Amino acid sequence: MGAADGKRGPILCVVGARPNYMKMAPLLDAFSARTDLPGAVLVHTGQHYDWLMNDQLFRDLGLPPPDVNLEVGSGSHALQTAEIMRRFEPVVDDYLPSCVVVVGDVNSTLACSLVAVKKQIPVVHVEAGLRSFDRTMPEEINRLLTDQLAEVLYTTEPAAAENLTREGIAPEKIHFVGNVMIDSLLAHLPHAVPAQATLAKAGFPVGERGFGLVTLHRPSNVDEPGALTETVEILEEVSERLPLVWPVHPRTRAHLERFGLAGRVAIPAIALLPPAGYLEMLGLMAAARVVLTDSGGVQEETTALSIPCLTLRDNTERPVTVEQGTNTLVGRNRRLILSLVEAILAGRGKTGRRPDGWDGHAAERIAAHLAGWLARRPAEEPFTRVAP
Ligand code: UD1
C-alpha cells in the first residue's frame, strides 16, 4: 500500500483520547492542503470510545471518521499500552507509512511511537518537550519516552526546547512551531455554543454573578477519597461566592459516586454536567469568570481566551501559561484559592498575553516543515545518529 508499490507511504496520524482530537484536526487540514505531502491516514486507537468522550468531539471538530479504529477500550496502563501496540503493528505493516505523527502525551502516543520506531518508521511528535518533572503522572512518562523515540519534535513554548536539549535530544530535531490546540480554538470559537444555552439545558440559572467552570480528572485529584473530598470541600466554599458548572469526566463521576460525594454537589451552587462537547466547552470557557482545572489543555485554552485559570496541581508542564498567560498553580490550597477567587471577582484576575506562535497557524507551519523534511530525508538513512 505504501512504499512497496514505489510511492511514498502515507502519513499515519494517531489519535486515542479526547485531548488528541483538537490537536489532530488542524493538522489533517494542513496536510491535505499541501500537494507536496503524501496523503494522511487517521488511526484511532479507541482509548476513548463513548459518544460523550469521543463522537461528539469528532462531530464538533469536523474530523473525518478514522480510516482505522483499533478499538482497544479501557484497561490498566500496561494492558492498554500493550494492546494498542499489538493492534497498531499490522497497521504499520500494511501502510508502510512515511512517518507516524503522534500528538500530546496519552498512552496511545507512546504505544504507537514504540511500534513505529522499532520498524524504522520515523516518529513525529507534536507538542514535544513539555515536562512537569513529576513522574507520578502517567503523562510525564509518556512524554519523556515519546520524545526519546521521536525523529522530529515540534514544540509549543520556549521551555520545551530547553528540556529536550537537557535530555540529550539533538537541537536540529527540535522545531518551535506554536500551538495546534490554539489553531482549533481560534477556528471554532465563532461557532461556540453560547454558555447560556448549555446551562439552560442543564437547568442551571445563571445570575448576574456569572459562573465558574470546573474540570477535574487527574488521578492525583480524583482517584483517592481524601483528595477528592478535599477538592469537593473547596468547591463547596467557592460556590458560596460563585456558582460553579462542572462537566464531569467519567473517571471523576465514578469516584464521586463511589466515595459518596455526588450528593454534596447540587444545583443551584454546583451543576454537574455530562462531559461537554468541544463547542459547548469553548462557550463555557469563554463566558466563565474563572476556570478551576487540572487539565493541561484547559490551562492553554484559558490563556488564549484571557480567562483567569486556577490549576489544582502543584506543577505544570506548560509554564508559559503561568509566566505569560492567565494561569496560577494553586494545588489544593483552600485559602489561596478562595483569596484568588475573591480577587478575580473584584476584577483583579490575571489577564496575561497570548504566547508567541499561539496564532492559529501552527499546523500550517508543521505541514510546511514536514514536507521539506520528508523530501530531504534519504530513504537509506532512517534515523539521525544519536551521540554516545
Ligand atoms: C486519558 C489520558 C489523559 C487525558 C485524558 C483526557 C493517559 C495516560 N491519560 O486519561 O492524559 O488528559 O485521557 O480525558 O493516556 N471512560 C469512559 N469512556 C471513554 C473513555 C474512558 O467512560 O470513552 C472511563 C473508563 O471507565 C476509564 C476511565 O474513563 O477507565 C479513564 O479513562 P482512561 O482513558 O483510562 O484515562 P483518562 O483518565 O481519560
PDB file of N, CA, C and O in Angstrom, residues 114-156:
ATOM      1  N   LEU A 114       6.403   3.630  19.947  1.00  0.00           N
ATOM      2  CA  LEU A 114       7.272   2.468  20.162  1.00  0.00           C
ATOM      3  C   LEU A 114       7.188   1.484  18.993  1.00  0.00           C
ATOM      4  O   LEU A 114       8.202   0.978  18.516  1.00  0.00           O
ATOM      5  N   VAL A 115       5.968   1.245  18.536  1.00  0.00           N
ATOM      6  CA  VAL A 115       5.788   0.319  17.411  1.00  0.00           C
ATOM      7  C   VAL A 115       6.501   0.874  16.174  1.00  0.00           C
ATOM      8  O   VAL A 115       7.253   0.166  15.494  1.00  0.00           O
ATOM      9  N   ALA A 116       6.278   2.150  15.892  1.00  0.00           N
ATOM     10  CA  ALA A 116       6.817   2.748  14.661  1.00  0.00           C
ATOM     11  C   ALA A 116       8.334   2.724  14.669  1.00  0.00           C
ATOM     12  O   ALA A 116       8.968   2.279  13.703  1.00  0.00           O
ATOM     13  N   VAL A 117       8.932   3.150  15.762  1.00  0.00           N
ATOM     14  CA  VAL A 117      10.381   3.332  15.776  1.00  0.00           C
ATOM     15  C   VAL A 117      11.092   1.988  15.634  1.00  0.00           C
ATOM     16  O   VAL A 117      12.147   1.886  15.007  1.00  0.00           O
ATOM     17  N   LYS A 118      10.502   0.931  16.154  1.00  0.00           N
ATOM     18  CA  LYS A 118      11.134  -0.391  16.030  1.00  0.00           C
ATOM     19  C   LYS A 118      11.012  -0.941  14.616  1.00  0.00           C
ATOM     20  O   LYS A 118      11.678  -1.901  14.263  1.00  0.00           O
ATOM     21  N   LYS A 119      10.151  -0.332  13.836  1.00  0.00           N
ATOM     22  CA  LYS A 119      10.049  -0.712  12.423  1.00  0.00           C
ATOM     23  C   LYS A 119      10.766   0.318  11.551  1.00  0.00           C
ATOM     24  O   LYS A 119      10.555   0.369  10.341  1.00  0.00           O
ATOM     25  N   GLN A 120      11.574   1.147  12.191  1.00  0.00           N
ATOM     26  CA  GLN A 120      12.366   2.169  11.495  1.00  0.00           C
ATOM     27  C   GLN A 120      11.499   3.154  10.720  1.00  0.00           C
ATOM     28  O   GLN A 120      11.894   3.672   9.678  1.00  0.00           O
ATOM     29  N   ILE A 121      10.308   3.391  11.238  1.00  0.00           N
ATOM     30  CA  ILE A 121       9.450   4.443  10.682  1.00  0.00           C
ATOM     31  C   ILE A 121       9.629   5.665  11.580  1.00  0.00           C
ATOM     32  O   ILE A 121       9.439   5.561  12.797  1.00  0.00           O
ATOM     33  N   PRO A 122      10.000   6.818  11.020  1.00  0.00           N
ATOM     34  CA  PRO A 122      10.224   7.980  11.879  1.00  0.00           C
ATOM     35  C   PRO A 122       8.950   8.460  12.578  1.00  0.00           C
ATOM     36  O   PRO A 122       7.874   8.473  11.986  1.00  0.00           O
ATOM     37  N   VAL A 123       9.123   8.841  13.842  1.00  0.00           N
ATOM     38  CA  VAL A 123       8.021   9.359  14.646  1.00  0.00           C
ATOM     39  C   VAL A 123       8.114  10.878  14.688  1.00  0.00           C
ATOM     40  O   VAL A 123       9.191  11.438  14.928  1.00  0.00           O
ATOM     41  N   VAL A 124       6.995  11.517  14.450  1.00  0.00           N
ATOM     42  CA  VAL A 124       6.904  12.975  14.513  1.00  0.00           C
ATOM     43  C   VAL A 124       6.033  13.300  15.720  1.00  0.00           C
ATOM     44  O   VAL A 124       4.865  12.874  15.770  1.00  0.00           O
ATOM     45  N   HIS A 125       6.603  14.011  16.696  1.00  0.00           N
ATOM     46  CA  HIS A 125       5.839  14.297  17.916  1.00  0.00           C
ATOM     47  C   HIS A 125       5.445  15.771  17.958  1.00  0.00           C
ATOM     48  O   HIS A 125       6.298  16.654  17.997  1.00  0.00           O
ATOM     49  N   VAL A 126       4.138  15.983  17.976  1.00  0.00           N
ATOM     50  CA  VAL A 126       3.602  17.341  18.059  1.00  0.00           C
ATOM     51  C   VAL A 126       3.254  17.616  19.516  1.00  0.00           C
ATOM     52  O   VAL A 126       2.515  16.833  20.129  1.00  0.00           O
ATOM     53  N   GLU A 127       3.778  18.713  20.063  1.00  0.00           N
ATOM     54  CA  GLU A 127       3.667  19.088  21.477  1.00  0.00           C
ATOM     55  C   GLU A 127       4.766  18.367  22.269  1.00  0.00           C
ATOM     56  O   GLU A 127       4.535  17.797  23.325  1.00  0.00           O
ATOM     57  N   ALA A 128       5.966  18.412  21.727  1.00  0.00           N
ATOM     58  CA  ALA A 128       7.104  17.750  22.381  1.00  0.00           C
ATOM     59  C   ALA A 128       7.689  18.639  23.488  1.00  0.00           C
ATOM     60  O   ALA A 128       7.482  19.854  23.501  1.00  0.00           O
ATOM     61  N   GLY A 129       8.430  17.986  24.392  1.00  0.00           N
ATOM     62  CA  GLY A 129       9.281  18.720  25.336  1.00  0.00           C
ATOM     63  C   GLY A 129       8.610  19.289  26.569  1.00  0.00           C
ATOM     64  O   GLY A 129       9.283  19.881  27.411  1.00  0.00           O
ATOM     65  N   LEU A 130       7.299  19.103  26.727  1.00  0.00           N
ATOM     66  CA  LEU A 130       6.646  19.615  27.937  1.00  0.00           C
ATOM     67  C   LEU A 130       7.018  18.707  29.110  1.00  0.00           C
ATOM     68  O   LEU A 130       7.009  17.483  28.977  1.00  0.00           O
ATOM     69  N   ARG A 131       7.350  19.277  30.225  1.00  0.00           N
ATOM     70  CA  ARG A 131       7.748  18.486  31.403  1.00  0.00           C
ATOM     71  C   ARG A 131       7.151  19.075  32.677  1.00  0.00           C
ATOM     72  O   ARG A 131       7.364  20.244  32.978  1.00  0.00           O
ATOM     73  N   SER A 132       6.482  18.202  33.459  1.00  0.00           N
ATOM     74  CA  SER A 132       6.003  18.618  34.786  1.00  0.00           C
ATOM     75  C   SER A 132       7.054  18.295  35.843  1.00  0.00           C
ATOM     76  O   SER A 132       6.957  18.747  36.967  1.00  0.00           O
ATOM     77  N   PHE A 133       8.034  17.454  35.468  1.00  0.00           N
ATOM     78  CA  PHE A 133       9.049  16.934  36.402  1.00  0.00           C
ATOM     79  C   PHE A 133       8.408  16.129  37.524  1.00  0.00           C
ATOM     80  O   PHE A 133       8.958  16.005  38.605  1.00  0.00           O
ATOM     81  N   ASP A 134       7.238  15.590  37.246  1.00  0.00           N
ATOM     82  CA  ASP A 134       6.507  14.794  38.229  1.00  0.00           C
ATOM     83  C   ASP A 134       6.252  13.416  37.611  1.00  0.00           C
ATOM     84  O   ASP A 134       5.333  13.240  36.811  1.00  0.00           O
ATOM     85  N   ARG A 135       7.092  12.473  38.005  1.00  0.00           N
ATOM     86  CA  ARG A 135       6.997  11.154  37.365  1.00  0.00           C
ATOM     87  C   ARG A 135       5.892  10.285  37.945  1.00  0.00           C
ATOM     88  O   ARG A 135       5.749   9.131  37.572  1.00  0.00           O
ATOM     89  N   THR A 136       5.093  10.840  38.889  1.00  0.00           N
ATOM     90  CA  THR A 136       3.905  10.089  39.298  1.00  0.00           C
ATOM     91  C   THR A 136       2.782  10.271  38.282  1.00  0.00           C
ATOM     92  O   THR A 136       1.782   9.566  38.334  1.00  0.00           O
ATOM     93  N   MET A 137       2.929  11.228  37.376  1.00  0.00           N
ATOM     94  CA  MET A 137       1.901  11.434  36.336  1.00  0.00           C
ATOM     95  C   MET A 137       2.174  10.467  35.189  1.00  0.00           C
ATOM     96  O   MET A 137       3.263  10.501  34.609  1.00  0.00           O
ATOM     97  N   PRO A 138       1.192   9.664  34.814  1.00  0.00           N
ATOM     98  CA  PRO A 138       1.436   8.762  33.673  1.00  0.00           C
ATOM     99  C   PRO A 138       1.829   9.529  32.415  1.00  0.00           C
ATOM    100  O   PRO A 138       2.651   9.061  31.617  1.00  0.00           O
ATOM    101  N   GLU A 139       1.274  10.728  32.256  1.00  0.00           N
ATOM    102  CA  GLU A 139       1.569  11.509  31.053  1.00  0.00           C
ATOM    103  C   GLU A 139       3.035  11.917  30.987  1.00  0.00           C
ATOM    104  O   GLU A 139       3.597  12.055  29.904  1.00  0.00           O
ATOM    105  N   GLU A 140       3.675  12.130  32.157  1.00  0.00           N
ATOM    106  CA  GLU A 140       5.081  12.550  32.155  1.00  0.00           C
ATOM    107  C   GLU A 140       5.959  11.419  31.615  1.00  0.00           C
ATOM    108  O   GLU A 140       6.899  11.660  30.853  1.00  0.00           O
ATOM    109  N   ILE A 141       5.638  10.205  31.985  1.00  0.00           N
ATOM    110  CA  ILE A 141       6.381   9.050  31.465  1.00  0.00           C
ATOM    111  C   ILE A 141       6.178   8.977  29.941  1.00  0.00           C
ATOM    112  O   ILE A 141       7.130   8.777  29.176  1.00  0.00           O
ATOM    113  N   ASN A 142       4.950   9.141  29.518  1.00  0.00           N
ATOM    114  CA  ASN A 142       4.654   9.090  28.076  1.00  0.00           C
ATOM    115  C   ASN A 142       5.420  10.178  27.321  1.00  0.00           C
ATOM    116  O   ASN A 142       5.932   9.949  26.230  1.00  0.00           O
ATOM    117  N   ARG A 143       5.511  11.365  27.916  1.00  0.00           N
ATOM    118  CA  ARG A 143       6.222  12.479  27.242  1.00  0.00           C
ATOM    119  C   ARG A 143       7.706  12.187  27.114  1.00  0.00           C
ATOM    120  O   ARG A 143       8.293  12.351  26.046  1.00  0.00           O
ATOM    121  N   LEU A 144       8.307  11.783  28.245  1.00  0.00           N
ATOM    122  CA  LEU A 144       9.758  11.537  28.258  1.00  0.00           C
ATOM    123  C   LEU A 144      10.142  10.497  27.214  1.00  0.00           C
ATOM    124  O   LEU A 144      11.097  10.681  26.452  1.00  0.00           O
ATOM    125  N   LEU A 145       9.402   9.408  27.187  1.00  0.00           N
ATOM    126  CA  LEU A 145       9.780   8.303  26.306  1.00  0.00           C
ATOM    127  C   LEU A 145       9.465   8.624  24.852  1.00  0.00           C
ATOM    128  O   LEU A 145      10.259   8.328  23.958  1.00  0.00           O
ATOM    129  N   THR A 146       8.331   9.228  24.595  1.00  0.00           N
ATOM    130  CA  THR A 146       7.984   9.571  23.205  1.00  0.00           C
ATOM    131  C   THR A 146       9.043  10.498  22.616  1.00  0.00           C
ATOM    132  O   THR A 146       9.467  10.337  21.463  1.00  0.00           O
ATOM    133  N   ASP A 147       9.493  11.454  23.416  1.00  0.00           N
ATOM    134  CA  ASP A 147      10.490  12.409  22.893  1.00  0.00           C
ATOM    135  C   ASP A 147      11.838  11.742  22.624  1.00  0.00           C
ATOM    136  O   ASP A 147      12.566  12.152  21.726  1.00  0.00           O
ATOM    137  N   GLN A 148      12.169  10.711  23.392  1.00  0.00           N
ATOM    138  CA  GLN A 148      13.411   9.981  23.109  1.00  0.00           C
ATOM    139  C   GLN A 148      13.306   9.230  21.792  1.00  0.00           C
ATOM    140  O   GLN A 148      14.296   9.001  21.110  1.00  0.00           O
ATOM    141  N   LEU A 149      12.106   8.801  21.449  1.00  0.00           N
ATOM    142  CA  LEU A 149      11.896   7.981  20.248  1.00  0.00           C
ATOM    143  C   LEU A 149      11.708   8.821  18.988  1.00  0.00           C
ATOM    144  O   LEU A 149      11.934   8.340  17.882  1.00  0.00           O
ATOM    145  N   ALA A 150      11.269  10.070  19.169  1.00  0.00           N
ATOM    146  CA  ALA A 150      10.853  10.867  18.008  1.00  0.00           C
ATOM    147  C   ALA A 150      12.045  11.358  17.197  1.00  0.00           C
ATOM    148  O   ALA A 150      13.132  11.604  17.723  1.00  0.00           O
ATOM    149  N   GLU A 151      11.801  11.495  15.911  1.00  0.00           N
ATOM    150  CA  GLU A 151      12.821  11.967  14.971  1.00  0.00           C
ATOM    151  C   GLU A 151      12.634  13.461  14.691  1.00  0.00           C
ATOM    152  O   GLU A 151      13.577  14.187  14.417  1.00  0.00           O
ATOM    153  N   VAL A 152      11.378  13.897  14.730  1.00  0.00           N
ATOM    154  CA  VAL A 152      11.062  15.317  14.539  1.00  0.00           C
ATOM    155  C   VAL A 152      10.205  15.732  15.733  1.00  0.00           C
ATOM    156  O   VAL A 152       9.217  15.059  16.044  1.00  0.00           O
ATOM    157  N   LEU A 153      10.626  16.824  16.403  1.00  0.00           N
ATOM    158  CA  LEU A 153       9.919  17.233  17.622  1.00  0.00           C
ATOM    159  C   LEU A 153       9.449  18.677  17.460  1.00  0.00           C
ATOM    160  O   LEU A 153      10.275  19.596  17.354  1.00  0.00           O
ATOM    161  N   TYR A 154       8.129  18.857  17.428  1.00  0.00           N
ATOM    162  CA  TYR A 154       7.546  20.187  17.277  1.00  0.00           C
ATOM    163  C   TYR A 154       7.117  20.702  18.651  1.00  0.00           C
ATOM    164  O   TYR A 154       6.385  20.013  19.377  1.00  0.00           O
ATOM    165  N   THR A 155       7.550  21.909  18.991  1.00  0.00           N
ATOM    166  CA  THR A 155       7.286  22.432  20.338  1.00  0.00           C
ATOM    167  C   THR A 155       6.341  23.631  20.317  1.00  0.00           C
ATOM    168  O   THR A 155       6.218  24.331  19.311  1.00  0.00           O
ATOM    169  N   THR A 156       5.711  23.843  21.487  1.00  0.00           N
ATOM    170  CA  THR A 156       4.687  24.886  21.622  1.00  0.00           C
ATOM    171  C   THR A 156       5.148  26.093  22.427  1.00  0.00           C
ATOM    172  O   THR A 156       4.496  27.132  22.398  1.00  0.00           O
TER     173      THR A 156
END
